[in-house]
Structures are given as C-alpha cells and as structure tokens.
PDB file of C-alpha atoms in Angstrom:
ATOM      1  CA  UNK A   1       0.000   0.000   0.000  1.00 88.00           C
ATOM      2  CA  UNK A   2       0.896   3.777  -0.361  1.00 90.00           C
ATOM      3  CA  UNK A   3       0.462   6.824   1.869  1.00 89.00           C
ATOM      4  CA  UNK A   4       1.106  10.215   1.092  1.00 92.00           C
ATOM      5  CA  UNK A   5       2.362  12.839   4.494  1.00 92.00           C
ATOM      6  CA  UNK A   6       2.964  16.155   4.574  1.00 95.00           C
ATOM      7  CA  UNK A   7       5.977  17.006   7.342  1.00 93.00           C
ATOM      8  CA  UNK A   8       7.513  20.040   8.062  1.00 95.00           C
ATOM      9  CA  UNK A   9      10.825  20.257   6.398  1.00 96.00           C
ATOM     10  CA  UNK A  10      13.307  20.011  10.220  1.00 95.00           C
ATOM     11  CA  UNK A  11      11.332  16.361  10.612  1.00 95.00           C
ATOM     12  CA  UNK A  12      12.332  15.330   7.043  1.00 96.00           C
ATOM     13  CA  UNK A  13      15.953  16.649   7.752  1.00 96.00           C
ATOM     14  CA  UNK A  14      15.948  14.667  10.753  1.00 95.00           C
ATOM     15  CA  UNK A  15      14.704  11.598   8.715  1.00 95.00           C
ATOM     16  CA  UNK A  16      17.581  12.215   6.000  1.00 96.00           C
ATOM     17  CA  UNK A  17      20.214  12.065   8.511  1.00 96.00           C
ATOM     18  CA  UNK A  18      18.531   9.067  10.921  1.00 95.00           C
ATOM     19  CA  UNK A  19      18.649   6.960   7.663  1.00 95.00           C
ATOM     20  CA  UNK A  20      21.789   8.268   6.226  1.00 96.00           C
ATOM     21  CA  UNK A  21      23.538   7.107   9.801  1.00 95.00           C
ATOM     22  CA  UNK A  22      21.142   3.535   9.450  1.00 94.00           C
ATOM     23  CA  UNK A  23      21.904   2.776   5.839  1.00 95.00           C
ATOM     24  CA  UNK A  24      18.806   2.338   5.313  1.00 95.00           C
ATOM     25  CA  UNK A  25      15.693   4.739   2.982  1.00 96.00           C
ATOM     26  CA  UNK A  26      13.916   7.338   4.900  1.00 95.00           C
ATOM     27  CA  UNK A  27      10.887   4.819   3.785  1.00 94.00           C
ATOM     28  CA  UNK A  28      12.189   2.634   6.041  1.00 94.00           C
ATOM     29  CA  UNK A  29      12.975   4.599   8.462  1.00 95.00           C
ATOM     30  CA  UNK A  30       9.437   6.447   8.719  1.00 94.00           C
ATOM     31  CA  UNK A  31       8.106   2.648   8.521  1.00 94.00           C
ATOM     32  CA  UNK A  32       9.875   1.998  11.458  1.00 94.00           C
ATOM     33  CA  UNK A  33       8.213   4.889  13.282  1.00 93.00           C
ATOM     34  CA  UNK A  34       5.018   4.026  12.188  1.00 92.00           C
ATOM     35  CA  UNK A  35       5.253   0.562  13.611  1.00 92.00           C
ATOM     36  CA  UNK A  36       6.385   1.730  17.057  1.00 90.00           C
ATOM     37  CA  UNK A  37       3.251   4.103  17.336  1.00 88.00           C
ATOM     38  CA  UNK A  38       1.283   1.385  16.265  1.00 88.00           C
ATOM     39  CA  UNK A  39       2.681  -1.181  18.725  1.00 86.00           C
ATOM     40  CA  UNK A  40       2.722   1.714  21.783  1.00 80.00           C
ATOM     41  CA  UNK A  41      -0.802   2.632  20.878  1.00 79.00           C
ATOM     42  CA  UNK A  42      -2.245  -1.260  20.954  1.00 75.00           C
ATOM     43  CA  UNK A  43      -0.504  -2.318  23.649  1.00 74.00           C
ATOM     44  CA  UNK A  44      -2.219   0.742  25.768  1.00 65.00           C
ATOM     45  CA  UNK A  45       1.536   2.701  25.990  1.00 61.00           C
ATOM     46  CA  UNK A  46       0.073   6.018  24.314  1.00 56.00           C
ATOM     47  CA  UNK A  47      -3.196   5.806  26.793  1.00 60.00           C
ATOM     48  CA  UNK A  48      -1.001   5.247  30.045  1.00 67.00           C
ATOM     49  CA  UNK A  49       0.244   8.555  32.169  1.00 76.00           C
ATOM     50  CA  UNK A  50       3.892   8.913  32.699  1.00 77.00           C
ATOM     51  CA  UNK A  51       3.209   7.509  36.309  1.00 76.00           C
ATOM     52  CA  UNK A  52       2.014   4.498  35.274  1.00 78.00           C
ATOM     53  CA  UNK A  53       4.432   3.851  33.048  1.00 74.00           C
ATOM     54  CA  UNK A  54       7.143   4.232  36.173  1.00 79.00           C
ATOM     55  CA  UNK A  55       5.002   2.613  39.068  1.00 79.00           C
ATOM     56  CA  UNK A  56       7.206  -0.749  38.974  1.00 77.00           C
ATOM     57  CA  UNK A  57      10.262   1.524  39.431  1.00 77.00           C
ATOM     58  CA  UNK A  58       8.755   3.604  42.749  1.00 78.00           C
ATOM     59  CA  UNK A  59      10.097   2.039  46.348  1.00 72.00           C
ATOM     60  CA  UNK A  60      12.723  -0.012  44.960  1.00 67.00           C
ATOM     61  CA  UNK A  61      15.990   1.624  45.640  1.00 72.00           C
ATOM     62  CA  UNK A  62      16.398   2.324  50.053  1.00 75.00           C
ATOM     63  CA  UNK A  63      17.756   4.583  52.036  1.00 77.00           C
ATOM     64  CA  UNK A  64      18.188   2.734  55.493  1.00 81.00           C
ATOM     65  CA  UNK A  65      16.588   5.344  57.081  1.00 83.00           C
ATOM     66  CA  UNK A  66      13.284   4.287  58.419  1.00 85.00           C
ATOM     67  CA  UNK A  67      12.041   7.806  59.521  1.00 85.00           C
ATOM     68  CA  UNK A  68      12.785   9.853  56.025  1.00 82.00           C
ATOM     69  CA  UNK A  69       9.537  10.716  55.421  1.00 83.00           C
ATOM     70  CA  UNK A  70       8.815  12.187  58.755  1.00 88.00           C
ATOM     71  CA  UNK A  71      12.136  13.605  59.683  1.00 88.00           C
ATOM     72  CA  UNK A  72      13.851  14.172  55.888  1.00 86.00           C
ATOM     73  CA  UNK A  73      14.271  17.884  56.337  1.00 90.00           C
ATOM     74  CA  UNK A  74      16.664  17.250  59.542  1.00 90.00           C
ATOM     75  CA  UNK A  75      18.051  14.390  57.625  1.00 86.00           C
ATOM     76  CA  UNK A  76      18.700  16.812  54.415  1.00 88.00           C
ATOM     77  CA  UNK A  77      20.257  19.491  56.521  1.00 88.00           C
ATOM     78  CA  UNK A  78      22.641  17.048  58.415  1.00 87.00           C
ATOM     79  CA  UNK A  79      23.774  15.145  55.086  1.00 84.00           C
ATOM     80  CA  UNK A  80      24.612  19.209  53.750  1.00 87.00           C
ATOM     81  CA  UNK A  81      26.540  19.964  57.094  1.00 87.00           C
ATOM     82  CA  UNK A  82      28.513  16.574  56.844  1.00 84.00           C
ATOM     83  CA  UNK A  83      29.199  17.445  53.016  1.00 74.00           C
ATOM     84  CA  UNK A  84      30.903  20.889  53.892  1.00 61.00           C
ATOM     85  CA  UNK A  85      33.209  19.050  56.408  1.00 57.00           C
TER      86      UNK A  85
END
C-alpha cells in the first residue's frame, strides 16, 4: 500500500540524517516509526500517564533510614553539614 504525508521540512531533515547514519531509505525509516506508534498505541503505551508507566520503578531503591519521610528535612540538613566538612 501507499500513503502520502505532509511534514515540516526540520522532521524530514531529521529523517535524512537518521537513515543516512542507518543505511537504510527514509521509507524505512518512517516505517519503522510508524510501527512503534502502532505497537505503543495497541498495547495501551500512548493511553497510560507517565506515572504508570514508572510505578514498577517507585520504592525499589532504600535509604536505610526508616524515619525519612517524617524527619527528611533534619536528615537533608545534616547530610549538607557533613558534606561541607
């Protein structure tokens, strides 16, 4: 099949020099894009907020400190003191 796009000329420039670095058409390069926003958009990616997309990622890394959240501005301050030392 054929399609037919209008893009502003910085995009296209960008395209040129994507598949100049490839090897490869800016055909297949725009094909390539095309098939990630199709694959993103079925499998619910473009639909999902940013914080969704991280969730997994939130609480894994830890600090030790088991009263951070209640105490972190004396924690803050005493990490900057400690720094200047």
């Amino acid at each position: 099949m054929k399609l037919t796009i209008r893009i502003l000329d910085e995009q296209m420039l960008r395209i040129e020099q994507i598949a100049s670095q490839l090897g490869l058409k800016k055909s297949d390069v725009t094909r390539m894009v095309i098939n990630k926003f199709v694959e993103d958009f079925h499998c619910g990616r473009s639909e999902t907020k940013p914080y969704k997309r991280i969730i997994h990622l939130l609480g894994v890394a830890e600090s030790g400190i088991t009263d951070l959240g209640q105490r972190h501005r004396e924690h803050l301050i005493r990490k900057i003191k400690n720094r200047d030392r």
